[in-house]
Amino acid sequence: MVDPRLALLLLLVMLGVTNCLPKPSWRLKNVPDGCHCDPELCPQPTACLAGLVRDRCHCCLECGNVEGQICDLDGARPFHGRCGENLLCKMDIGALEHGEVAQPRCTCRTQRAICGSDRKTYANVCAFKEAAQAANGARNLSMAGIGPCRTEPEIKLPPRDQVNKTGQDAIFLCEIVAYPMALVEWRKDGLNVSLPGDDPHISVQSRGGPLKYELSSWLQIEGVTPEDIGTYRCIAHNKLGRATAHAQLHVLAEDADNLSPHINDDLSSETEEYEDYY
């Protein structure tokens, strides 16, 4: 009869040998050929705006790609790198609308706006964390709340002075950022009514954009005359406050040929800029 103590000893020895045998690992299935991991040789990543990710060998930590940066889709050969924290690598289908080649880019998992302690609104948590990392301790940036910061209107792009010949059209553009969304009106100095009033050759158009929580407004004067000379004001207001900006319109005679070259260039560039918004 076998001594029970001897049987127990043999069992313990066999269990010890089994524990020493190599075990299958999910990491081994995902590690490319030729990878050798020595953590002591890993470089120390610094200034990583999107946090840290494992390298192609799942060994060392490296900087993750930031939002909008080209990335490697799952299963693709490592080349551009992996997306950082809170980011997904997705094909940028929107590029096709602009005639560009669609490429995989890092996209934030959530698009909810974040209000920072600096009273700035960040498009999402990824943009907020980038700003916090970029500050590098220079300022204590923290999350004040989910959603855009409540703020009085700020005129991001004010209207610009214009010099037009009689009969030409004049267009003033005003871009405002605010939350809650601002209401915009146009006025001309010397008049007590908001434009366009009952003037058939003046029109006002407003729409959201170009970015979130922004509003773009245009004042168009068709076939300007000397009577249109004056100062025009863009006035934006919400329940938190108001902001205003102004520009002047100068009108020359229809046969005026003495416009200096730089004025002609300015008029041409402004016309192209406004046409981009339509």
Tab-separated table of C-alpha atoms in Angstrom, residues 127-272:
chain	number	residue	atom	x	y	z
A	127	ALA	CA	-9.741	68.626	-26.700
A	128	PHE	CA	-9.992	69.516	-23.005
A	129	LYS	CA	-7.379	66.946	-21.972
A	130	GLU	CA	-5.045	68.120	-24.752
A	131	ALA	CA	-5.264	71.664	-23.406
A	132	ALA	CA	-4.691	70.453	-19.853
A	133	GLN	CA	-1.607	68.478	-20.904
A	134	ALA	CA	-0.283	71.376	-23.000
A	135	ALA	CA	-0.533	73.666	-19.963
A	136	ASN	CA	2.048	71.384	-18.306
A	137	GLY	CA	1.272	72.712	-14.858
A	138	ALA	CA	1.573	76.358	-15.908
A	139	ARG	CA	-2.105	76.775	-15.017
A	140	ASN	CA	-4.433	74.588	-13.018
A	141	LEU	CA	-6.989	73.643	-15.675
A	142	SER	CA	-9.883	71.558	-14.439
A	143	MET	CA	-13.343	70.608	-15.656
A	144	ALA	CA	-16.006	73.083	-14.531
A	145	GLY	CA	-18.925	71.161	-16.015
A	146	ILE	CA	-20.377	69.142	-18.871
A	147	GLY	CA	-21.669	71.299	-21.717
A	148	PRO	CA	-20.610	74.696	-23.041
A	149	CYS	CA	-19.651	77.518	-20.705
A	150	ARG	CA	-22.358	80.108	-20.262
A	151	THR	CA	-20.874	83.305	-21.604
A	152	GLU	CA	-21.841	86.712	-22.892
A	153	PRO	CA	-21.384	87.343	-26.627
A	154	GLU	CA	-17.905	87.786	-28.037
A	155	ILE	CA	-17.384	89.063	-31.571
A	156	LYS	CA	-14.895	86.637	-33.049
A	157	LEU	CA	-14.724	88.298	-36.476
A	158	PRO	CA	-15.817	91.949	-36.695
A	159	PRO	CA	-16.988	93.638	-39.908
A	160	ARG	CA	-14.309	95.451	-41.911
A	161	ASP	CA	-14.248	98.912	-43.460
A	162	GLN	CA	-15.074	98.985	-47.161
A	163	VAL	CA	-14.503	101.335	-50.064
A	164	ASN	CA	-16.939	100.744	-52.940
A	165	LYS	CA	-17.851	102.469	-56.157
A	166	THR	CA	-21.407	103.637	-56.709
A	167	GLY	CA	-23.532	100.741	-57.963
A	168	GLN	CA	-21.419	97.990	-56.418
A	169	ASP	CA	-22.648	95.717	-53.648
A	170	ALA	CA	-21.263	95.941	-50.120
A	171	ILE	CA	-21.289	92.996	-47.702
A	172	PHE	CA	-20.374	93.193	-44.027
A	173	LEU	CA	-19.730	89.982	-42.080
A	174	CYS	CA	-19.878	89.516	-38.318
A	175	GLU	CA	-19.108	86.269	-36.423
A	176	ILE	CA	-20.210	85.847	-32.813
A	177	VAL	CA	-19.608	83.138	-30.216
A	178	ALA	CA	-21.905	82.905	-27.192
A	179	TYR	CA	-23.939	80.544	-25.029
A	180	PRO	CA	-26.885	80.828	-24.812
A	181	MET	CA	-26.971	81.702	-28.508
A	182	ALA	CA	-26.907	85.429	-29.184
A	183	LEU	CA	-29.392	87.504	-31.129
A	184	VAL	CA	-27.803	89.797	-33.721
A	185	GLU	CA	-28.981	93.069	-35.174
A	186	TRP	CA	-27.437	95.594	-37.538
A	187	ARG	CA	-27.753	99.354	-37.177
A	188	LYS	CA	-26.466	102.405	-38.980
A	189	ASP	CA	-25.331	105.416	-36.973
A	190	GLY	CA	-27.914	108.176	-37.235
A	191	LEU	CA	-30.879	105.830	-37.715
A	192	ASN	CA	-33.160	104.692	-34.907
A	193	VAL	CA	-34.279	101.423	-36.491
A	194	SER	CA	-32.674	98.033	-36.953
A	195	LEU	CA	-31.677	97.187	-40.491
A	196	PRO	CA	-32.974	96.372	-43.013
A	197	GLY	CA	-36.110	98.252	-41.950
A	198	ASP	CA	-38.208	98.977	-45.035
A	199	ASP	CA	-35.205	99.603	-47.310
A	200	PRO	CA	-35.499	97.200	-50.297
A	201	HIS	CA	-31.802	97.358	-51.235
A	202	ILE	CA	-30.588	96.255	-47.776
A	203	SER	CA	-30.872	92.689	-46.492
A	204	VAL	CA	-29.686	90.820	-43.402
A	205	GLN	CA	-28.986	87.103	-43.190
A	206	SER	CA	-27.860	85.041	-40.184
A	207	ARG	CA	-27.088	81.377	-39.634
A	208	GLY	CA	-25.343	79.110	-37.165
A	209	GLY	CA	-21.647	78.387	-37.565
A	210	PRO	CA	-19.048	78.027	-38.796
A	211	LEU	CA	-18.359	76.278	-35.452
A	212	LYS	CA	-20.579	75.153	-32.590
A	213	TYR	CA	-22.041	77.940	-30.461
A	214	GLU	CA	-21.144	80.464	-33.151
A	215	LEU	CA	-23.366	82.645	-35.293
A	216	SER	CA	-22.532	84.336	-38.598
A	217	SER	CA	-24.483	87.367	-39.769
A	218	TRP	CA	-24.253	89.368	-43.009
A	219	LEU	CA	-25.455	92.816	-43.923
A	220	GLN	CA	-25.726	93.278	-47.698
A	221	ILE	CA	-26.293	96.599	-49.436
A	222	GLU	CA	-27.116	96.202	-53.134
A	223	GLY	CA	-26.021	98.950	-55.508
A	224	VAL	CA	-24.517	101.364	-52.981
A	225	THR	CA	-25.045	105.099	-53.360
A	226	PRO	CA	-23.516	108.090	-51.557
A	227	GLU	CA	-26.517	107.991	-49.203
A	228	ASP	CA	-25.241	104.654	-47.853
A	229	ILE	CA	-22.007	106.205	-46.584
A	230	GLY	CA	-21.719	105.801	-42.836
A	231	THR	CA	-20.886	103.572	-39.893
A	232	TYR	CA	-22.619	100.202	-39.567
A	233	ARG	CA	-22.733	98.297	-36.302
A	234	CYS	CA	-23.084	94.596	-35.554
A	235	ILE	CA	-24.768	94.215	-32.145
A	236	ALA	CA	-25.003	90.820	-30.426
A	237	HIS	CA	-26.780	90.193	-27.131
A	238	ASN	CA	-28.068	87.440	-24.878
A	239	LYS	CA	-29.307	87.473	-21.281
A	240	LEU	CA	-25.718	87.555	-19.991
A	241	GLY	CA	-24.537	90.638	-21.868
A	242	ARG	CA	-23.859	92.236	-25.233
A	243	ALA	CA	-21.038	93.030	-27.641
A	244	THR	CA	-20.742	95.405	-30.561
A	245	ALA	CA	-18.374	96.080	-33.453
A	246	HIS	CA	-18.540	98.576	-36.283
A	247	ALA	CA	-17.203	99.263	-39.766
A	248	GLN	CA	-17.382	102.196	-42.150
A	249	LEU	CA	-18.611	102.258	-45.723
A	250	HIS	CA	-17.070	104.747	-48.152
A	251	VAL	CA	-18.638	105.233	-51.578
A	252	LEU	CA	-16.785	106.674	-54.576
A	253	ALA	CA	-18.179	108.001	-57.824
A	254	GLU	CA	-19.048	105.336	-60.387
A	255	ASP	CA	-16.368	106.569	-62.791
A	256	ALA	CA	-13.650	106.770	-60.124
A	257	ASP	CA	-10.476	105.152	-61.433
A	258	ASN	CA	-8.063	106.419	-58.818
A	259	LEU	CA	-8.372	103.536	-56.349
A	260	SER	CA	-4.908	102.652	-55.156
A	261	PRO	CA	-3.722	99.094	-55.954
A	262	HIS	CA	-3.826	97.969	-52.314
A	263	ILE	CA	-7.476	99.056	-51.958
A	264	ASN	CA	-8.411	97.092	-55.082
A	265	ASP	CA	-6.589	94.067	-53.666
A	266	ASP	CA	-8.407	94.406	-50.340
A	267	LEU	CA	-11.795	94.606	-52.049
A	268	SER	CA	-11.015	91.556	-54.165
A	269	SER	CA	-9.873	89.472	-51.180
A	270	GLU	CA	-12.899	90.476	-49.100
A	271	THR	CA	-15.269	89.515	-51.927
A	272	GLU	CA	-13.659	86.073	-52.196
